[in-house]
């Protein structure tokens, strides 16, 4: 990993959270509850909402709580290659009956 970090000038990573009746980012449709997951990068820095390291949200469908599966897609792009890949997901919501989620880590590209 150190070799990739040293030879690259930027990096990207995509993460998709698949969710069933479980909001992941922003306001939920049912009740307006504010929820946001955060992500710990390779070097320990945290990507979270309303910060300098806020991930780009490409799709945010998890706020829809209609009994169907939806997804929220996060995209990380940085010129500090030591920040990626994402190694942990924090602040996942506590699941209630009828709620589920799973995380799909996409490709990490060092450019």
PDB file of N, CA and C in Angstrom:
ATOM      1  N   UNK A   1       0.828  -1.178   0.000  1.00  0.00           N
ATOM      2  CA  UNK A   1       0.000   0.000   0.000  1.00  0.00           C
ATOM      3  C   UNK A   1       0.884   1.257   0.000  1.00  0.00           C
ATOM      4  N   UNK A   2       1.965   1.207   0.769  1.00  0.00           N
ATOM      5  CA  UNK A   2       2.861   2.368   0.801  1.00  0.00           C
ATOM      6  C   UNK A   2       3.413   2.688  -0.583  1.00  0.00           C
ATOM      7  N   UNK A   3       3.705   1.657  -1.363  1.00  0.00           N
ATOM      8  CA  UNK A   3       4.215   1.850  -2.716  1.00  0.00           C
ATOM      9  C   UNK A   3       3.202   2.621  -3.565  1.00  0.00           C
ATOM     10  N   UNK A   4       1.930   2.237  -3.505  1.00  0.00           N
ATOM     11  CA  UNK A   4       0.880   2.948  -4.246  1.00  0.00           C
ATOM     12  C   UNK A   4       0.746   4.391  -3.777  1.00  0.00           C
ATOM     13  N   UNK A   5       0.792   4.588  -2.474  1.00  0.00           N
ATOM     14  CA  UNK A   5       0.691   5.944  -1.931  1.00  0.00           C
ATOM     15  C   UNK A   5       1.832   6.822  -2.434  1.00  0.00           C
ATOM     16  N   UNK A   6       3.035   6.283  -2.461  1.00  0.00           N
ATOM     17  CA  UNK A   6       4.202   7.070  -2.872  1.00  0.00           C
ATOM     18  C   UNK A   6       4.203   7.403  -4.361  1.00  0.00           C
ATOM     19  N   UNK A   7       3.725   6.499  -5.186  1.00  0.00           N
ATOM     20  CA  UNK A   7       3.776   6.695  -6.635  1.00  0.00           C
ATOM     21  C   UNK A   7       2.570   7.440  -7.213  1.00  0.00           C
ATOM     22  N   UNK A   8       1.564   7.708  -6.392  1.00  0.00           N
ATOM     23  CA  UNK A   8       0.326   8.298  -6.908  1.00  0.00           C
ATOM     24  C   UNK A   8       0.159   9.732  -6.448  1.00  0.00           C
ATOM     25  N   UNK A   9      -0.530  10.518  -7.269  1.00  0.00           N
ATOM     26  CA  UNK A   9      -0.791  11.918  -6.915  1.00  0.00           C
ATOM     27  C   UNK A   9      -2.238  12.147  -6.491  1.00  0.00           C
ATOM     28  N   UNK A  10      -3.106  11.184  -6.743  1.00  0.00           N
ATOM     29  CA  UNK A  10      -4.490  11.274  -6.282  1.00  0.00           C
ATOM     30  C   UNK A  10      -5.083   9.876  -6.218  1.00  0.00           C
ATOM     31  N   UNK A  11      -6.212   9.774  -5.505  1.00  0.00           N
ATOM     32  CA  UNK A  11      -6.854   8.476  -5.336  1.00  0.00           C
ATOM     33  C   UNK A  11      -8.364   8.651  -5.264  1.00  0.00           C
ATOM     34  N   UNK A  12      -9.083   7.599  -5.666  1.00  0.00           N
ATOM     35  CA  UNK A  12     -10.542   7.591  -5.574  1.00  0.00           C
ATOM     36  C   UNK A  12     -10.999   6.263  -4.977  1.00  0.00           C
ATOM     37  N   UNK A  13     -12.178   6.287  -4.382  1.00  0.00           N
ATOM     38  CA  UNK A  13     -12.773   5.083  -3.792  1.00  0.00           C
ATOM     39  C   UNK A  13     -14.278   5.276  -3.802  1.00  0.00           C
ATOM     40  N   UNK A  14     -15.016   4.239  -4.135  1.00  0.00           N
ATOM     41  CA  UNK A  14     -16.475   4.311  -4.080  1.00  0.00           C
ATOM     42  C   UNK A  14     -16.993   3.271  -3.094  1.00  0.00           C
ATOM     43  N   UNK A  15     -18.020   3.664  -2.352  1.00  0.00           N
ATOM     44  CA  UNK A  15     -18.656   2.772  -1.388  1.00  0.00           C
ATOM     45  C   UNK A  15     -20.159   2.912  -1.565  1.00  0.00           C
ATOM     46  N   UNK A  16     -20.843   1.777  -1.631  1.00  0.00           N
ATOM     47  CA  UNK A  16     -22.296   1.764  -1.738  1.00  0.00           C
ATOM     48  C   UNK A  16     -22.864   1.096  -0.496  1.00  0.00           C
ATOM     49  N   UNK A  17     -23.839   1.749   0.125  1.00  0.00           N
ATOM     50  CA  UNK A  17     -24.558   1.152   1.243  1.00  0.00           C
ATOM     51  C   UNK A  17     -25.943   0.781   0.732  1.00  0.00           C
ATOM     52  N   UNK A  18     -26.253  -0.504   0.769  1.00  0.00           N
ATOM     53  CA  UNK A  18     -27.577  -0.991   0.391  1.00  0.00           C
ATOM     54  C   UNK A  18     -28.415  -1.035   1.666  1.00  0.00           C
ATOM     55  N   UNK A  19     -29.638  -0.544   1.599  1.00  0.00           N
ATOM     56  CA  UNK A  19     -30.406  -0.386   2.826  1.00  0.00           C
ATOM     57  C   UNK A  19     -31.880  -0.724   2.623  1.00  0.00           C
ATOM     58  N   UNK A  20     -32.460  -1.265   3.665  1.00  0.00           N
ATOM     59  CA  UNK A  20     -33.880  -1.570   3.713  1.00  0.00           C
ATOM     60  C   UNK A  20     -34.459  -0.808   4.896  1.00  0.00           C
ATOM     61  N   UNK A  21     -35.207   0.242   4.615  1.00  0.00           N
ATOM     62  CA  UNK A  21     -35.849   1.062   5.652  1.00  0.00           C
ATOM     63  C   UNK A  21     -34.843   1.645   6.638  1.00  0.00           C
ATOM     64  N   UNK A  22     -33.647   1.971   6.161  1.00  0.00           N
ATOM     65  CA  UNK A  22     -32.588   2.468   7.041  1.00  0.00           C
ATOM     66  C   UNK A  22     -31.916   3.686   6.415  1.00  0.00           C
ATOM     67  N   UNK A  23     -32.197   4.906   6.897  1.00  0.00           N
ATOM     68  CA  UNK A  23     -31.527   6.089   6.348  1.00  0.00           C
ATOM     69  C   UNK A  23     -30.041   6.086   6.698  1.00  0.00           C
ATOM     70  N   UNK A  24     -29.205   6.571   5.761  1.00  0.00           N
ATOM     71  CA  UNK A  24     -27.756   6.587   5.951  1.00  0.00           C
ATOM     72  C   UNK A  24     -27.159   7.988   5.919  1.00  0.00           C
ATOM     73  N   UNK A  25     -27.802   8.922   5.253  1.00  0.00           N
ATOM     74  CA  UNK A  25     -27.193  10.232   5.035  1.00  0.00           C
ATOM     75  C   UNK A  25     -28.288  11.292   5.033  1.00  0.00           C
ATOM     76  N   UNK A  26     -28.074  12.383   5.732  1.00  0.00           N
ATOM     77  CA  UNK A  26     -29.034  13.483   5.684  1.00  0.00           C
ATOM     78  C   UNK A  26     -30.283  13.198   6.485  1.00  0.00           C
ATOM     79  N   UNK A  27     -31.410  13.666   6.000  1.00  0.00           N
ATOM     80  CA  UNK A  27     -32.675  13.519   6.709  1.00  0.00           C
ATOM     81  C   UNK A  27     -33.429  12.298   6.216  1.00  0.00           C
ATOM     82  N   UNK A  28     -34.030  11.569   7.163  1.00  0.00           N
ATOM     83  CA  UNK A  28     -34.860  10.440   6.768  1.00  0.00           C
ATOM     84  C   UNK A  28     -36.238  10.951   6.388  1.00  0.00           C
ATOM     85  N   UNK A  29     -36.906  10.210   5.527  1.00  0.00           N
ATOM     86  CA  UNK A  29     -38.230  10.605   5.066  1.00  0.00           C
ATOM     87  C   UNK A  29     -39.259  10.479   6.183  1.00  0.00           C
ATOM     88  N   UNK A  30     -39.104   9.512   7.046  1.00  0.00           N
ATOM     89  CA  UNK A  30     -40.057   9.273   8.127  1.00  0.00           C
ATOM     90  C   UNK A  30     -39.569   9.945   9.401  1.00  0.00           C
ATOM     91  N   UNK A  31     -40.099  11.088   9.720  1.00  0.00           N
ATOM     92  CA  UNK A  31     -39.777  11.755  10.971  1.00  0.00           C
ATOM     93  C   UNK A  31     -38.689  12.797  10.895  1.00  0.00           C
ATOM     94  N   UNK A  32     -38.014  12.943   9.788  1.00  0.00           N
ATOM     95  CA  UNK A  32     -37.001  13.980   9.643  1.00  0.00           C
ATOM     96  C   UNK A  32     -35.785  13.788  10.530  1.00  0.00           C
ATOM     97  N   UNK A  33     -35.509  12.559  10.938  1.00  0.00           N
ATOM     98  CA  UNK A  33     -34.349  12.280  11.782  1.00  0.00           C
ATOM     99  C   UNK A  33     -33.067  12.465  10.986  1.00  0.00           C
ATOM    100  N   UNK A  34     -32.090  13.151  11.566  1.00  0.00           N
ATOM    101  CA  UNK A  34     -30.825  13.391  10.872  1.00  0.00           C
ATOM    102  C   UNK A  34     -29.856  12.247  11.171  1.00  0.00           C
ATOM    103  N   UNK A  35     -29.379  11.622  10.104  1.00  0.00           N
ATOM    104  CA  UNK A  35     -28.447  10.503  10.254  1.00  0.00           C
ATOM    105  C   UNK A  35     -27.341  10.649   9.228  1.00  0.00           C
ATOM    106  N   UNK A  36     -26.138  10.357   9.620  1.00  0.00           N
ATOM    107  CA  UNK A  36     -25.020  10.382   8.673  1.00  0.00           C
ATOM    108  C   UNK A  36     -23.938   9.429   9.145  1.00  0.00           C
ATOM    109  N   UNK A  37     -23.587   8.502   8.277  1.00  0.00           N
ATOM    110  CA  UNK A  37     -22.467   7.622   8.569  1.00  0.00           C
ATOM    111  C   UNK A  37     -21.177   8.406   8.350  1.00  0.00           C
ATOM    112  N   UNK A  38     -20.094   7.915   8.901  1.00  0.00           N
ATOM    113  CA  UNK A  38     -18.787   8.520   8.647  1.00  0.00           C
ATOM    114  C   UNK A  38     -17.819   7.401   8.273  1.00  0.00           C
ATOM    115  N   UNK A  39     -16.689   7.786   7.700  1.00  0.00           N
ATOM    116  CA  UNK A  39     -15.757   6.822   7.136  1.00  0.00           C
ATOM    117  C   UNK A  39     -14.346   7.146   7.601  1.00  0.00           C
ATOM    118  N   UNK A  40     -13.630   6.138   8.083  1.00  0.00           N
ATOM    119  CA  UNK A  40     -12.241   6.312   8.512  1.00  0.00           C
ATOM    120  C   UNK A  40     -11.320   5.913   7.370  1.00  0.00           C
ATOM    121  N   UNK A  41     -10.433   6.829   6.992  1.00  0.00           N
ATOM    122  CA  UNK A  41      -9.491   6.571   5.915  1.00  0.00           C
ATOM    123  C   UNK A  41      -8.262   5.817   6.390  1.00  0.00           C
ATOM    124  N   UNK A  42      -7.429   5.436   5.443  1.00  0.00           N
ATOM    125  CA  UNK A  42      -6.218   4.660   5.696  1.00  0.00           C
ATOM    126  C   UNK A  42      -5.331   5.313   6.752  1.00  0.00           C
ATOM    127  N   UNK A  43      -5.214   6.643   6.705  1.00  0.00           N
ATOM    128  CA  UNK A  43      -4.331   7.355   7.631  1.00  0.00           C
ATOM    129  C   UNK A  43      -5.032   7.777   8.919  1.00  0.00           C
ATOM    130  N   UNK A  44      -6.276   7.349   9.124  1.00  0.00           N
ATOM    131  CA  UNK A  44      -6.990   7.653  10.357  1.00  0.00           C
ATOM    132  C   UNK A  44      -7.895   8.863  10.281  1.00  0.00           C
ATOM    133  N   UNK A  45      -7.794   9.651   9.230  1.00  0.00           N
ATOM    134  CA  UNK A  45      -8.670  10.807   9.092  1.00  0.00           C
ATOM    135  C   UNK A  45     -10.090  10.341   8.806  1.00  0.00           C
ATOM    136  N   UNK A  46     -11.069  11.137   9.264  1.00  0.00           N
ATOM    137  CA  UNK A  46     -12.472  10.754   9.147  1.00  0.00           C
ATOM    138  C   UNK A  46     -13.176  11.624   8.118  1.00  0.00           C
ATOM    139  N   UNK A  47     -13.851  10.977   7.196  1.00  0.00           N
ATOM    140  CA  UNK A  47     -14.698  11.643   6.212  1.00  0.00           C
ATOM    141  C   UNK A  47     -16.110  11.670   6.792  1.00  0.00           C
ATOM    142  N   UNK A  48     -16.713  12.857   6.910  1.00  0.00           N
ATOM    143  CA  UNK A  48     -18.062  12.943   7.465  1.00  0.00           C
ATOM    144  C   UNK A  48     -18.775  14.172   6.925  1.00  0.00           C
ATOM    145  N   UNK A  49     -20.068  14.220   7.179  1.00  0.00           N
ATOM    146  CA  UNK A  49     -20.907  15.318   6.697  1.00  0.00           C
ATOM    147  C   UNK A  49     -20.455  16.643   7.297  1.00  0.00           C
ATOM    148  N   UNK A  50     -20.597  17.699   6.524  1.00  0.00           N
ATOM    149  CA  UNK A  50     -20.305  19.067   6.963  1.00  0.00           C
ATOM    150  C   UNK A  50     -18.879  19.241   7.465  1.00  0.00           C
ATOM    151  N   UNK A  51     -17.932  18.641   6.764  1.00  0.00           N
ATOM    152  CA  UNK A  51     -16.523  18.797   7.127  1.00  0.00           C
ATOM    153  C   UNK A  51     -15.717  18.989   5.848  1.00  0.00           C
ATOM    154  N   UNK A  52     -14.443  19.316   6.011  1.00  0.00           N
ATOM    155  CA  UNK A  52     -13.577  19.457   4.843  1.00  0.00           C
ATOM    156  C   UNK A  52     -13.419  18.137   4.094  1.00  0.00           C
ATOM    157  N   UNK A  53     -13.577  17.039   4.791  1.00  0.00           N
ATOM    158  CA  UNK A  53     -13.435  15.718   4.182  1.00  0.00           C
ATOM    159  C   UNK A  53     -14.801  15.067   3.949  1.00  0.00           C
ATOM    160  N   UNK A  54     -15.768  15.854   3.525  1.00  0.00           N
ATOM    161  CA  UNK A  54     -17.102  15.306   3.264  1.00  0.00           C
ATOM    162  C   UNK A  54     -17.093  14.515   1.956  1.00  0.00           C
ATOM    163  N   UNK A  55     -17.564  13.263   1.982  1.00  0.00           N
ATOM    164  CA  UNK A  55     -17.605  12.496   0.732  1.00  0.00           C
ATOM    165  C   UNK A  55     -18.677  13.045  -0.199  1.00  0.00           C
ATOM    166  N   UNK A  56     -18.484  12.826  -1.483  1.00  0.00           N
ATOM    167  CA  UNK A  56     -19.511  13.206  -2.451  1.00  0.00           C
ATOM    168  C   UNK A  56     -20.570  12.104  -2.443  1.00  0.00           C
ATOM    169  N   UNK A  57     -21.830  12.501  -2.346  1.00  0.00           N
ATOM    170  CA  UNK A  57     -22.931  11.545  -2.355  1.00  0.00           C
ATOM    171  C   UNK A  57     -23.516  11.533  -3.758  1.00  0.00           C
ATOM    172  N   UNK A  58     -23.320  10.435  -4.476  1.00  0.00           N
ATOM    173  CA  UNK A  58     -23.784  10.330  -5.857  1.00  0.00           C
ATOM    174  C   UNK A  58     -25.266   9.987  -5.925  1.00  0.00           C
ATOM    175  N   UNK A  59     -25.714   9.113  -5.053  1.00  0.00           N
ATOM    176  CA  UNK A  59     -27.113   8.687  -4.988  1.00  0.00           C
ATOM    177  C   UNK A  59     -27.477   8.573  -3.518  1.00  0.00           C
ATOM    178  N   UNK A  60     -28.640   9.097  -3.140  1.00  0.00           N
ATOM    179  CA  UNK A  60     -29.091   8.982  -1.751  1.00  0.00           C
ATOM    180  C   UNK A  60     -30.553   8.557  -1.734  1.00  0.00           C
ATOM    181  N   UNK A  61     -30.764   7.261  -1.842  1.00  0.00           N
ATOM    182  CA  UNK A  61     -32.124   6.723  -1.840  1.00  0.00           C
ATOM    183  C   UNK A  61     -32.495   6.076  -0.511  1.00  0.00           C
ATOM    184  N   UNK A  62     -31.546   5.940   0.413  1.00  0.00           N
ATOM    185  CA  UNK A  62     -31.823   5.237   1.666  1.00  0.00           C
ATOM    186  C   UNK A  62     -32.827   5.971   2.544  1.00  0.00           C
ATOM    187  N   UNK A  63     -33.050   7.241   2.273  1.00  0.00           N
ATOM    188  CA  UNK A  63     -34.045   7.976   3.049  1.00  0.00           C
ATOM    189  C   UNK A  63     -35.462   7.467   2.763  1.00  0.00           C
ATOM    190  N   UNK A  64     -35.646   6.765   1.649  1.00  0.00           N
ATOM    191  CA  UNK A  64     -36.958   6.228   1.287  1.00  0.00           C
ATOM    192  C   UNK A  64     -37.191   4.955   2.090  1.00  0.00           C
ATOM    193  N   UNK A  65     -38.191   4.971   2.924  1.00  0.00           N
ATOM    194  CA  UNK A  65     -38.480   3.832   3.789  1.00  0.00           C
ATOM    195  C   UNK A  65     -39.836   3.250   3.403  1.00  0.00           C
ATOM    196  N   UNK A  66     -39.831   2.463   2.319  1.00  0.00           N
ATOM    197  CA  UNK A  66     -41.078   1.923   1.781  1.00  0.00           C
ATOM    198  C   UNK A  66     -41.100   0.399   1.727  1.00  0.00           C
ATOM    199  N   UNK A  67     -40.186  -0.248   2.436  1.00  0.00           N
ATOM    200  CA  UNK A  67     -40.144  -1.705   2.440  1.00  0.00           C
ATOM    201  C   UNK A  67     -39.358  -2.303   1.289  1.00  0.00           C
ATOM    202  N   UNK A  68     -38.765  -1.475   0.443  1.00  0.00           N
ATOM    203  CA  UNK A  68     -37.945  -1.947  -0.673  1.00  0.00           C
ATOM    204  C   UNK A  68     -36.481  -1.612  -0.409  1.00  0.00           C
ATOM    205  N   UNK A  69     -35.595  -2.353  -1.063  1.00  0.00           N
ATOM    206  CA  UNK A  69     -34.168  -2.074  -0.952  1.00  0.00           C
ATOM    207  C   UNK A  69     -33.816  -0.826  -1.761  1.00  0.00           C
ATOM    208  N   UNK A  70     -32.961   0.017  -1.193  1.00  0.00           N
ATOM    209  CA  UNK A  70     -32.463   1.221  -1.859  1.00  0.00           C
ATOM    210  C   UNK A  70     -30.960   1.292  -1.623  1.00  0.00           C
ATOM    211  N   UNK A  71     -30.320   2.348  -2.119  1.00  0.00           N
ATOM    212  CA  UNK A  71     -28.877   2.466  -1.918  1.00  0.00           C
ATOM    213  C   UNK A  71     -28.468   3.926  -1.792  1.00  0.00           C
ATOM    214  N   UNK A  72     -27.357   4.116  -1.115  1.00  0.00           N
ATOM    215  CA  UNK A  72     -26.675   5.405  -1.064  1.00  0.00           C
ATOM    216  C   UNK A  72     -25.250   5.147  -1.531  1.00  0.00           C
ATOM    217  N   UNK A  73     -24.804   5.930  -2.523  1.00  0.00           N
ATOM    218  CA  UNK A  73     -23.465   5.757  -3.086  1.00  0.00           C
ATOM    219  C   UNK A  73     -22.586   6.936  -2.681  1.00  0.00           C
ATOM    220  N   UNK A  74     -21.429   6.622  -2.126  1.00  0.00           N
ATOM    221  CA  UNK A  74     -20.453   7.618  -1.710  1.00  0.00           C
ATOM    222  C   UNK A  74     -19.240   7.526  -2.623  1.00  0.00           C
ATOM    223  N   UNK A  75     -18.664   8.691  -2.941  1.00  0.00           N
ATOM    224  CA  UNK A  75     -17.463   8.738  -3.777  1.00  0.00           C
ATOM    225  C   UNK A  75     -16.429   9.605  -3.078  1.00  0.00           C
ATOM    226  N   UNK A  76     -15.235   9.075  -2.947  1.00  0.00           N
ATOM    227  CA  UNK A  76     -14.132   9.768  -2.291  1.00  0.00           C
ATOM    228  C   UNK A  76     -13.068  10.063  -3.339  1.00  0.00           C
ATOM    229  N   UNK A  77     -12.604  11.300  -3.375  1.00  0.00           N
ATOM    230  CA  UNK A  77     -11.540  11.703  -4.299  1.00  0.00           C
ATOM    231  C   UNK A  77     -10.612  12.627  -3.531  1.00  0.00           C
ATOM    232  N   UNK A  78      -9.334  12.335  -3.546  1.00  0.00           N
ATOM    233  CA  UNK A  78      -8.394  13.139  -2.779  1.00  0.00           C
ATOM    234  C   UNK A  78      -7.038  13.191  -3.474  1.00  0.00           C
ATOM    235  N   UNK A  79      -6.314  14.267  -3.212  1.00  0.00           N
ATOM    236  CA  UNK A  79      -4.940  14.375  -3.682  1.00  0.00           C
ATOM    237  C   UNK A  79      -3.958  13.973  -2.585  1.00  0.00           C
ATOM    238  N   UNK A  80      -4.476  13.690  -1.393  1.00  0.00           N
ATOM    239  CA  UNK A  80      -3.663  13.116  -0.321  1.00  0.00           C
ATOM    240  C   UNK A  80      -3.910  11.608  -0.338  1.00  0.00           C
ATOM    241  N   UNK A  81      -3.094  10.896  -1.086  1.00  0.00           N
ATOM    242  CA  UNK A  81      -3.344   9.474  -1.326  1.00  0.00           C
ATOM    243  C   UNK A  81      -3.306   8.627  -0.055  1.00  0.00           C
ATOM    244  N   UNK A  82      -2.706   9.136   1.011  1.00  0.00           N
ATOM    245  CA  UNK A  82      -2.669   8.396   2.271  1.00  0.00           C
ATOM    246  C   UNK A  82      -4.034   8.313   2.939  1.00  0.00           C
ATOM    247  N   UNK A  83      -5.004   9.103   2.467  1.00  0.00           N
ATOM    248  CA  UNK A  83      -6.337   9.069   3.061  1.00  0.00           C
ATOM    249  C   UNK A  83      -7.150   7.858   2.611  1.00  0.00           C
ATOM    250  N   UNK A  84      -6.790   7.274   1.484  1.00  0.00           N
ATOM    251  CA  UNK A  84      -7.575   6.157   0.951  1.00  0.00           C
ATOM    252  C   UNK A  84      -6.723   4.896   0.889  1.00  0.00           C
ATOM    253  N   UNK A  85      -7.341   3.753   0.983  1.00  0.00           N
ATOM    254  CA  UNK A  85      -8.765   3.457   0.941  1.00  0.00           C
ATOM    255  C   UNK A  85      -9.444   3.686   2.286  1.00  0.00           C
ATOM    256  N   UNK A  86     -10.765   3.721   2.245  1.00  0.00           N
ATOM    257  CA  UNK A  86     -11.560   3.754   3.469  1.00  0.00           C
ATOM    258  C   UNK A  86     -11.406   2.390   4.135  1.00  0.00           C
ATOM    259  N   UNK A  87     -11.164   2.398   5.443  1.00  0.00           N
ATOM    260  CA  UNK A  87     -10.924   1.140   6.152  1.00  0.00           C
ATOM    261  C   UNK A  87     -12.010   0.800   7.170  1.00  0.00           C
ATOM    262  N   UNK A  88     -12.818   1.803   7.570  1.00  0.00           N
ATOM    263  CA  UNK A  88     -13.901   1.547   8.526  1.00  0.00           C
ATOM    264  C   UNK A  88     -15.073   2.463   8.231  1.00  0.00           C
ATOM    265  N   UNK A  89     -16.269   1.966   8.536  1.00  0.00           N
ATOM    266  CA  UNK A  89     -17.485   2.772   8.447  1.00  0.00           C
ATOM    267  C   UNK A  89     -18.001   2.940   9.866  1.00  0.00           C
ATOM    268  N   UNK A  90     -18.206   4.184  10.281  1.00  0.00           N
ATOM    269  CA  UNK A  90     -18.639   4.498  11.643  1.00  0.00           C
ATOM    270  C   UNK A  90     -20.055   5.046  11.631  1.00  0.00           C
ATOM    271  N   UNK A  91     -20.661   5.029  12.778  1.00  0.00           N
ATOM    272  CA  UNK A  91     -21.965   5.652  13.036  1.00  0.00           C
ATOM    273  C   UNK A  91     -23.076   5.057  12.170  1.00  0.00           C
ATOM    274  N   UNK A  92     -22.987   3.764  11.914  1.00  0.00           N
ATOM    275  CA  UNK A  92     -24.100   3.096  11.248  1.00  0.00           C
ATOM    276  C   UNK A  92     -25.292   3.102  12.199  1.00  0.00           C
ATOM    277  N   UNK A  93     -26.494   3.309  11.690  1.00  0.00           N
ATOM    278  CA  UNK A  93     -27.659   3.369  12.578  1.00  0.00           C
ATOM    279  C   UNK A  93     -27.930   2.018  13.246  1.00  0.00           C
ATOM    280  N   UNK A  94     -28.445   2.082  14.475  1.00  0.00           N
ATOM    281  CA  UNK A  94     -28.873   0.867  15.159  1.00  0.00           C
ATOM    282  C   UNK A  94     -30.109   0.346  14.441  1.00  0.00           C
ATOM    283  N   UNK A  95     -30.111  -0.920  14.142  1.00  0.00           N
ATOM    284  CA  UNK A  95     -31.201  -1.492  13.360  1.00  0.00           C
ATOM    285  C   UNK A  95     -32.377  -1.879  14.247  1.00  0.00           C
ATOM    286  N   UNK A  96     -33.558  -1.572  13.758  1.00  0.00           N
ATOM    287  CA  UNK A  96     -34.809  -1.961  14.400  1.00  0.00           C
ATOM    288  C   UNK A  96     -35.407  -3.087  13.561  1.00  0.00           C
ATOM    289  N   UNK A  97     -36.419  -3.785  14.079  1.00  0.00           N
ATOM    290  CA  UNK A  97     -37.064  -4.823  13.266  1.00  0.00           C
ATOM    291  C   UNK A  97     -37.527  -4.245  11.922  1.00  0.00           C
ATOM    292  N   UNK A  98     -37.259  -4.968  10.851  1.00  0.00           N
ATOM    293  CA  UNK A  98     -37.643  -4.511   9.517  1.00  0.00           C
ATOM    294  C   UNK A  98     -36.592  -3.662   8.826  1.00  0.00           C
ATOM    295  N   UNK A  99     -35.457  -3.423   9.488  1.00  0.00           N
ATOM    296  CA  UNK A  99     -34.373  -2.642   8.890  1.00  0.00           C
ATOM    297  C   UNK A  99     -33.164  -3.547   8.643  1.00  0.00           C
ATOM    298  N   UNK A 100     -32.474  -3.300   7.528  1.00  0.00           N
ATOM    299  CA  UNK A 100     -31.244  -4.022   7.205  1.00  0.00           C
ATOM    300  C   UNK A 100     -30.345  -3.107   6.387  1.00  0.00           C
ATOM    301  N   UNK A 101     -29.069  -3.437   6.376  1.00  0.00           N
ATOM    302  CA  UNK A 101     -28.143  -2.752   5.476  1.00  0.00           C
ATOM    303  C   UNK A 101     -26.915  -3.633   5.254  1.00  0.00           C
ATOM    304  N   UNK A 102     -26.260  -3.419   4.131  1.00  0.00           N
ATOM    305  CA  UNK A 102     -24.955  -4.026   3.913  1.00  0.00           C
ATOM    306  C   UNK A 102     -24.115  -3.082   3.074  1.00  0.00           C
ATOM    307  N   UNK A 103     -22.813  -3.202   3.236  1.00  0.00           N
ATOM    308  CA  UNK A 103     -21.868  -2.271   2.620  1.00  0.00           C
ATOM    309  C   UNK A 103     -21.113  -2.980   1.502  1.00  0.00           C
ATOM    310  N   UNK A 104     -21.022  -2.295   0.377  1.00  0.00           N
ATOM    311  CA  UNK A 104     -20.277  -2.800  -0.776  1.00  0.00           C
ATOM    312  C   UNK A 104     -19.143  -1.820  -1.062  1.00  0.00           C
ATOM    313  N   UNK A 105     -17.919  -2.281  -0.912  1.00  0.00           N
ATOM    314  CA  UNK A 105     -16.762  -1.437  -1.193  1.00  0.00           C
ATOM    315  C   UNK A 105     -16.388  -1.596  -2.656  1.00  0.00           C
ATOM    316  N   UNK A 106     -16.359  -0.478  -3.364  1.00  0.00           N
ATOM    317  CA  UNK A 106     -15.999  -0.496  -4.777  1.00  0.00           C
ATOM    318  C   UNK A 106     -14.497  -0.415  -4.969  1.00  0.00           C
ATOM    319  N   UNK A 107     -14.107  -0.197  -6.201  1.00  0.00           N
ATOM    320  CA  UNK A 107     -12.696  -0.132  -6.550  1.00  0.00           C
ATOM    321  C   UNK A 107     -12.013   1.083  -5.934  1.00  0.00           C
ATOM    322  N   UNK A 108     -10.762   0.902  -5.566  1.00  0.00           N
ATOM    323  CA  UNK A 108      -9.906   2.001  -5.139  1.00  0.00           C
ATOM    324  C   UNK A 108      -8.909   2.217  -6.269  1.00  0.00           C
ATOM    325  N   UNK A 109      -8.840   3.434  -6.777  1.00  0.00           N
ATOM    326  CA  UNK A 109      -7.939   3.737  -7.892  1.00  0.00           C
ATOM    327  C   UNK A 109      -6.897   4.748  -7.452  1.00  0.00           C
ATOM    328  N   UNK A 110      -5.636   4.433  -7.686  1.00  0.00           N
ATOM    329  CA  UNK A 110      -4.542   5.358  -7.427  1.00  0.00           C
ATOM    330  C   UNK A 110      -4.045   5.845  -8.773  1.00  0.00           C
ATOM    331  N   UNK A 111      -4.054   7.164  -8.964  1.00  0.00           N
ATOM    332  CA  UNK A 111      -3.704   7.765 -10.250  1.00  0.00           C
ATOM    333  C   UNK A 111      -2.359   8.469 -10.180  1.00  0.00           C
TER     334      UNK A 111
END
